[in-house]
Amino acid sequence: MPAKLRTRRELNCGQYVLPLGERTLVMGILNVTPDSFSDGGRFVNVEAALAQARAMVEAGADLIDIGGESTRPGSEPVDEAMELDRVLPVIRILSQELSVPLSIDTYKASVAERAILEGAHIINDVWGAKRDQRMAEVAARLDVPIILMHNREDTDYHDFFPNYIKDLRESVQIAMQAGVKQERIILDPGIGFVRTVEQNLETMRRLDDLVGLGYPVLLATSRKRMIGHVLDLPVDERVEGTAATVALGAAKGCHMVRVHDVKEMKRVTKMMDAMIKGGI
């Protein structure tokens, strides 16, 4: 078994500690938005959000990712006040009712800071600390883990994969220069963002190169367009395609997967971990 799949460490998240490398962790997606591509409008009130979060934890989610602004192509941006109105009530109740870490899915530093102060434990930034210059400073000052997703404004790659890795290294540099500790950094390949389908597939094939950078990797492929394109299926019929990407991610050494279908993907990761890492 490759050494990278044997490496074990811990991610400290406030009162919680997540074991990295011991098994593939499952992050459950909780969108409290009216327009997310897969589950928009389903969990916009606190009661529905709490019920869904509880169901995901019971199904095996190791952490819950809460988002108040859709990042799907063509979605309408929301201002800080509206985003806070959506996420803070949910974070408050989940931090009291659940016993797993919470991440806040936002690219706004002010939203991230308020969310952490209200009970979230991890920042998940789809712009890799490049959109809001204060994001890395907030993560450093509050001493919380930050997920840096690959993203960029320009879709014209001169040489795709080297440019892609360079972009991710830039996000890491921004975070570390702001004072984020190296052990607090997690990378997200950014599947489905600013890439063609073939570039997304190449990224999947080369996930081990990303793992080889030495940072924990979160793979977020759940129900995405790449799967729909390959299988020619709508969003609500992409569970099997998602399972294939999750299995490949586990085989390539990814530490976490971000998914809608927690029960099914927990089974996939458990089986993959048993085959790859041993133990049941």
CSV table of C-alpha atoms in Angstrom, one decimal:
chain,number,residue,atom,x,y,z
A,1,MET,CA,0.0,0.0,0.0
A,2,PRO,CA,1.4,3.4,-0.9
A,3,ALA,CA,2.9,5.4,2.0
A,4,LYS,CA,0.4,8.3,1.5
A,5,LEU,CA,-2.5,5.9,2.3
A,6,ARG,CA,-0.9,4.9,5.6
A,7,THR,CA,-0.2,8.4,6.8
A,8,ARG,CA,-2.4,9.2,9.8
A,9,ARG,CA,-2.8,12.5,11.5
A,10,GLU,CA,-5.4,14.5,13.3
A,11,LEU,CA,-7.4,17.6,12.4
A,12,ASN,CA,-8.3,19.6,15.5
A,13,CYS,CA,-11.7,21.3,15.2
A,14,GLY,CA,-12.4,23.0,18.5
A,15,GLN,CA,-13.7,20.3,20.8
A,16,TYR,CA,-13.6,17.8,18.1
A,17,VAL,CA,-10.7,15.8,16.6
A,18,LEU,CA,-11.0,14.3,13.1
A,19,PRO,CA,-8.8,11.3,12.3
A,20,LEU,CA,-7.2,11.9,8.9
A,21,GLY,CA,-5.9,8.8,7.0
A,22,GLU,CA,-7.4,6.3,9.4
A,23,ARG,CA,-10.5,6.1,7.2
A,24,THR,CA,-12.2,8.2,4.5
A,25,LEU,CA,-14.3,10.9,6.3
A,26,VAL,CA,-17.7,11.8,5.0
A,27,MET,CA,-18.9,15.4,5.0
A,28,GLY,CA,-22.6,15.9,4.6
A,29,ILE,CA,-23.9,18.8,2.5
A,30,LEU,CA,-26.6,21.1,4.0
A,31,ASN,CA,-27.6,23.9,1.7
A,32,VAL,CA,-29.9,26.4,3.3
A,33,THR,CA,-30.4,28.1,0.0
A,34,PRO,CA,-33.4,28.4,-2.3
A,35,ASP,CA,-31.4,27.8,-5.5
A,36,SER,CA,-28.6,25.2,-5.0
A,37,PHE,CA,-28.4,22.9,-8.0
A,38,SER,CA,-29.3,19.7,-6.2
A,39,ASP,CA,-31.3,20.4,-3.0
A,40,GLY,CA,-32.2,24.1,-3.3
A,41,GLY,CA,-35.2,25.2,-1.2
A,42,ARG,CA,-35.5,21.9,0.8
A,43,PHE,CA,-33.8,23.0,4.0
A,44,VAL,CA,-34.3,26.8,4.2
A,45,ASN,CA,-36.0,26.7,7.6
A,46,VAL,CA,-34.2,25.7,10.8
A,47,GLU,CA,-36.5,22.8,11.6
A,48,ALA,CA,-36.0,21.1,8.2
A,49,ALA,CA,-32.2,21.9,8.3
A,50,LEU,CA,-31.9,20.3,11.8
A,51,ALA,CA,-33.8,17.2,10.7
A,52,GLN,CA,-31.7,16.8,7.6
A,53,ALA,CA,-28.4,17.3,9.6
A,54,ARG,CA,-29.5,14.7,12.2
A,55,ALA,CA,-30.4,12.2,9.5
A,56,MET,CA,-27.0,12.7,7.9
A,57,VAL,CA,-25.2,12.2,11.2
A,58,GLU,CA,-27.2,9.1,11.9
A,59,ALA,CA,-26.3,7.8,8.4
A,60,GLY,CA,-22.6,8.2,9.2
A,61,ALA,CA,-21.6,11.8,8.4
A,62,ASP,CA,-18.4,12.8,10.2
A,63,LEU,CA,-19.0,16.5,9.7
A,64,ILE,CA,-21.7,18.8,8.2
A,65,ASP,CA,-21.0,21.6,5.7
A,66,ILE,CA,-23.5,24.5,5.8
A,67,GLY,CA,-23.9,26.8,2.9
A,68,GLY,CA,-26.1,29.9,2.5
A,69,GLU,CA,-25.2,30.9,-1.1
A,70,SER,CA,-25.4,28.7,-4.1
A,71,THR,CA,-22.2,28.4,-6.1
A,72,ARG,CA,-23.8,26.7,-9.1
A,73,PRO,CA,-23.2,28.3,-12.5
A,74,GLY,CA,-25.6,31.2,-13.2
A,75,SER,CA,-26.8,31.4,-9.6
A,76,GLU,CA,-27.5,34.9,-8.1
A,77,PRO,CA,-25.0,36.2,-5.6
A,78,VAL,CA,-26.4,37.1,-2.2
A,79,ASP,CA,-25.2,39.9,0.1
A,80,GLU,CA,-23.6,39.3,3.5
A,81,ALA,CA,-26.7,40.1,5.5
A,82,MET,CA,-28.8,37.6,3.7
A,83,GLU,CA,-26.2,34.9,3.8
A,84,LEU,CA,-25.8,35.4,7.6
A,85,ASP,CA,-29.6,35.3,8.0
A,86,ARG,CA,-29.6,32.0,6.4
A,87,VAL,CA,-26.7,30.3,8.1
A,88,LEU,CA,-26.4,31.6,11.6
A,89,PRO,CA,-29.7,30.3,13.0
A,90,VAL,CA,-28.8,26.8,11.6
A,91,ILE,CA,-25.3,26.9,12.9
A,92,ARG,CA,-26.5,27.9,16.4
A,93,ILE,CA,-28.9,25.0,16.7
A,94,LEU,CA,-26.7,22.4,15.1
A,95,SER,CA,-23.8,23.3,17.3
A,96,GLN,CA,-26.0,22.6,20.3
A,97,GLU,CA,-27.8,19.5,19.0
A,98,LEU,CA,-25.1,17.6,17.1
A,99,SER,CA,-21.8,16.1,18.2
A,100,VAL,CA,-19.9,16.6,14.9
A,101,PRO,CA,-17.8,19.5,13.6
A,102,LEU,CA,-19.6,22.1,11.4
A,103,SER,CA,-18.0,23.8,8.4
A,104,ILE,CA,-19.2,27.1,6.9
A,105,ASP,CA,-19.3,27.1,3.1
A,106,THR,CA,-18.6,30.7,2.1
A,107,TYR,CA,-16.1,32.9,0.3
A,108,LYS,CA,-16.9,36.0,2.5
A,109,ALA,CA,-14.5,36.6,5.4
A,110,SER,CA,-17.1,38.4,7.4
A,111,VAL,CA,-19.6,35.5,7.1
A,112,ALA,CA,-16.9,33.0,8.0
A,113,GLU,CA,-15.9,34.9,11.1
A,114,ARG,CA,-19.5,35.3,12.4
A,115,ALA,CA,-20.1,31.6,11.6
A,116,ILE,CA,-17.1,30.4,13.6
A,117,LEU,CA,-18.0,32.7,16.5
A,118,GLU,CA,-21.5,31.2,16.5
A,119,GLY,CA,-20.4,27.6,16.6
A,120,ALA,CA,-18.9,26.5,13.3
A,121,HIS,CA,-15.4,24.9,13.4
A,122,ILE,CA,-14.0,24.9,9.8
A,123,ILE,CA,-14.0,27.4,6.9
A,124,ASN,CA,-14.7,26.0,3.5
A,125,ASP,CA,-13.8,28.6,0.8
A,126,VAL,CA,-14.7,27.9,-2.8
A,127,TRP,CA,-12.3,30.7,-3.9
A,128,GLY,CA,-9.2,29.3,-2.0
A,129,ALA,CA,-8.7,32.6,0.0
A,130,LYS,CA,-8.3,34.5,-3.3
A,131,ARG,CA,-11.7,36.3,-3.6
A,132,ASP,CA,-11.8,37.9,-0.1
A,133,GLN,CA,-8.3,39.0,1.0
A,134,ARG,CA,-9.4,38.9,4.6
A,135,MET,CA,-10.4,35.2,4.6
A,136,ALA,CA,-6.9,33.8,5.3
A,137,GLU,CA,-6.4,36.3,8.1
A,138,VAL,CA,-9.7,35.3,9.7
A,139,ALA,CA,-8.7,31.6,9.6
A,140,ALA,CA,-5.3,32.4,11.1
A,141,ARG,CA,-6.7,34.7,13.9
A,142,LEU,CA,-9.4,32.3,14.9
A,143,ASP,CA,-7.0,29.3,14.5
A,144,VAL,CA,-9.4,27.1,12.6
A,145,PRO,CA,-8.9,24.7,9.7
A,146,ILE,CA,-9.6,26.2,6.2
A,147,ILE,CA,-10.5,24.3,3.1
A,148,LEU,CA,-8.9,25.9,0.0
A,149,MET,CA,-10.8,25.0,-3.2
A,150,HIS,CA,-9.2,25.4,-6.6
A,151,ASN,CA,-10.9,28.2,-8.5
A,152,ARG,CA,-10.0,31.0,-10.8
A,153,GLU,CA,-11.5,33.8,-12.9
A,154,ASP,CA,-9.6,32.9,-16.1
A,155,THR,CA,-10.6,29.6,-17.8
A,156,ASP,CA,-7.8,29.8,-20.4
A,157,TYR,CA,-5.1,27.5,-19.0
A,158,HIS,CA,-1.8,27.6,-20.9
A,159,ASP,CA,-0.9,24.1,-19.7
A,160,PHE,CA,-3.8,22.8,-17.6
A,161,PHE,CA,-2.4,20.5,-14.9
A,162,PRO,CA,0.8,22.5,-14.1
A,163,ASN,CA,-1.3,25.7,-14.0
A,164,TYR,CA,-3.8,24.0,-11.8
A,165,ILE,CA,-1.3,22.9,-9.3
A,166,LYS,CA,0.3,26.4,-9.4
A,167,ASP,CA,-3.1,27.9,-8.5
A,168,LEU,CA,-3.5,25.6,-5.5
A,169,ARG,CA,0.1,26.4,-4.3
A,170,GLU,CA,-0.8,30.1,-4.5
A,171,SER,CA,-3.8,29.6,-2.2
A,172,VAL,CA,-1.6,27.7,0.2
A,173,GLN,CA,0.9,30.5,0.1
A,174,ILE,CA,-1.8,33.2,0.8
A,175,ALA,CA,-3.0,31.2,3.8
A,176,MET,CA,0.4,30.6,5.3
A,177,GLN,CA,1.6,34.2,4.7
A,178,ALA,CA,-1.5,35.3,6.7
A,179,GLY,CA,-0.5,33.0,9.5
A,180,VAL,CA,-2.6,29.9,8.9
A,181,LYS,CA,-0.7,26.9,10.3
A,182,GLN,CA,0.3,24.3,7.8
A,183,GLU,CA,-1.7,21.6,9.7
A,184,ARG,CA,-4.8,23.7,9.4
A,185,ILE,CA,-4.9,23.6,5.5
A,186,ILE,CA,-7.0,21.3,3.5
A,187,LEU,CA,-7.2,21.3,-0.3
A,188,ASP,CA,-10.3,20.7,-2.5
A,189,PRO,CA,-9.6,19.9,-6.2
A,190,GLY,CA,-12.6,22.0,-7.2
A,191,ILE,CA,-14.3,19.5,-9.5
A,192,GLY,CA,-16.9,21.2,-11.6
A,193,PHE,CA,-15.4,24.7,-11.5
A,194,VAL,CA,-13.7,26.6,-14.3
A,195,ARG,CA,-12.8,23.4,-16.3
A,196,THR,CA,-14.0,21.4,-19.2
A,197,VAL,CA,-15.4,17.9,-18.6
A,198,GLU,CA,-12.2,16.4,-19.8
A,199,GLN,CA,-10.1,18.6,-17.5
A,200,ASN,CA,-12.3,17.5,-14.6
A,201,LEU,CA,-11.8,13.9,-15.6
A,202,GLU,CA,-8.0,14.5,-15.8
A,203,THR,CA,-8.1,16.0,-12.4
A,204,MET,CA,-9.8,12.9,-11.1
A,205,ARG,CA,-7.2,10.6,-12.7
A,206,ARG,CA,-4.4,12.7,-11.1
A,207,LEU,CA,-5.9,13.0,-7.6
A,208,ASP,CA,-2.8,11.2,-6.2
A,209,ASP,CA,-0.7,14.1,-7.5
A,210,LEU,CA,-2.8,16.4,-5.4
A,211,VAL,CA,-2.6,14.2,-2.4
A,212,GLY,CA,1.2,14.1,-2.9
A,213,LEU,CA,1.4,17.8,-2.1
A,214,GLY,CA,1.1,16.8,1.5
A,215,TYR,CA,-2.1,18.4,2.6
A,216,PRO,CA,-5.4,16.6,3.5
A,217,VAL,CA,-7.7,16.5,0.4
A,218,LEU,CA,-11.5,16.9,0.4
A,219,LEU,CA,-13.1,15.6,-2.8
A,220,ALA,CA,-16.4,17.2,-3.7
A,221,THR,CA,-18.0,15.5,-6.7
A,222,SER,CA,-21.5,14.8,-5.5
A,223,ARG,CA,-24.1,14.8,-8.3
A,224,LYS,CA,-22.0,17.3,-10.3
A,225,ARG,CA,-22.3,18.1,-14.0
A,226,MET,CA,-19.2,16.0,-14.9
A,227,ILE,CA,-21.2,12.9,-13.8
A,228,GLY,CA,-24.3,14.1,-15.6
A,229,HIS,CA,-22.3,14.7,-18.8
A,230,VAL,CA,-20.7,11.3,-18.8
A,231,LEU,CA,-23.8,9.3,-17.9
A,232,ASP,CA,-26.3,11.6,-19.6
A,233,LEU,CA,-28.4,11.7,-16.4
A,234,PRO,CA,-30.2,14.5,-14.4
A,235,VAL,CA,-29.1,15.6,-11.0
A,236,ASP,CA,-31.3,13.2,-9.0
A,237,GLU,CA,-30.0,10.2,-10.9
A,238,ARG,CA,-26.3,10.6,-10.3
A,239,VAL,CA,-25.9,8.5,-7.1
A,240,GLU,CA,-24.0,5.7,-8.9
A,241,GLY,CA,-21.8,8.1,-10.8
A,242,THR,CA,-21.0,9.9,-7.5
A,243,ALA,CA,-20.2,6.5,-5.9
A,244,ALA,CA,-17.7,5.8,-8.7
A,245,THR,CA,-15.9,9.2,-8.1
A,246,VAL,CA,-15.9,8.6,-4.3
A,247,ALA,CA,-14.4,5.1,-4.8
A,248,LEU,CA,-11.7,6.5,-7.0
A,249,GLY,CA,-11.0,9.3,-4.5
A,250,ALA,CA,-10.6,6.8,-1.7
A,251,ALA,CA,-8.3,4.7,-3.8
A,252,LYS,CA,-6.2,7.8,-4.7
A,253,GLY,CA,-5.8,8.7,-1.0
A,254,CYS,CA,-8.3,11.5,-0.5
A,255,HIS,CA,-9.0,12.1,3.2
A,256,MET,CA,-12.6,13.3,3.0
A,257,VAL,CA,-15.6,13.3,0.5
A,258,ARG,CA,-18.3,15.9,0.5
A,259,VAL,CA,-21.6,14.4,-0.5
A,260,HIS,CA,-25.4,14.7,-0.5
A,261,ASP,CA,-26.2,11.0,-0.2
A,262,VAL,CA,-24.5,10.2,3.1
A,263,LYS,CA,-25.9,6.7,3.7
A,264,GLU,CA,-24.8,5.4,0.3
A,265,MET,CA,-21.4,7.1,0.2
A,266,LYS,CA,-20.6,6.0,3.7
A,267,ARG,CA,-21.1,2.4,2.6
A,268,VAL,CA,-18.8,3.1,-0.4
A,269,THR,CA,-16.1,4.6,1.7
A,270,LYS,CA,-16.3,1.8,4.3
A,271,MET,CA,-15.9,-0.9,1.7
A,272,MET,CA,-13.1,0.9,-0.1
A,273,ASP,CA,-11.2,1.5,3.2
A,274,ALA,CA,-11.6,-2.1,4.1
A,275,MET,CA,-10.0,-3.2,0.8
A,276,ILE,CA,-7.3,-0.5,0.7
A,277,LYS,CA,-6.3,0.0,4.3
A,278,GLY,CA,-7.5,-3.2,6.0
A,279,GLY,CA,-9.7,-3.6,9.0
A,280,ILE,CA,-13.4,-3.4,9.3
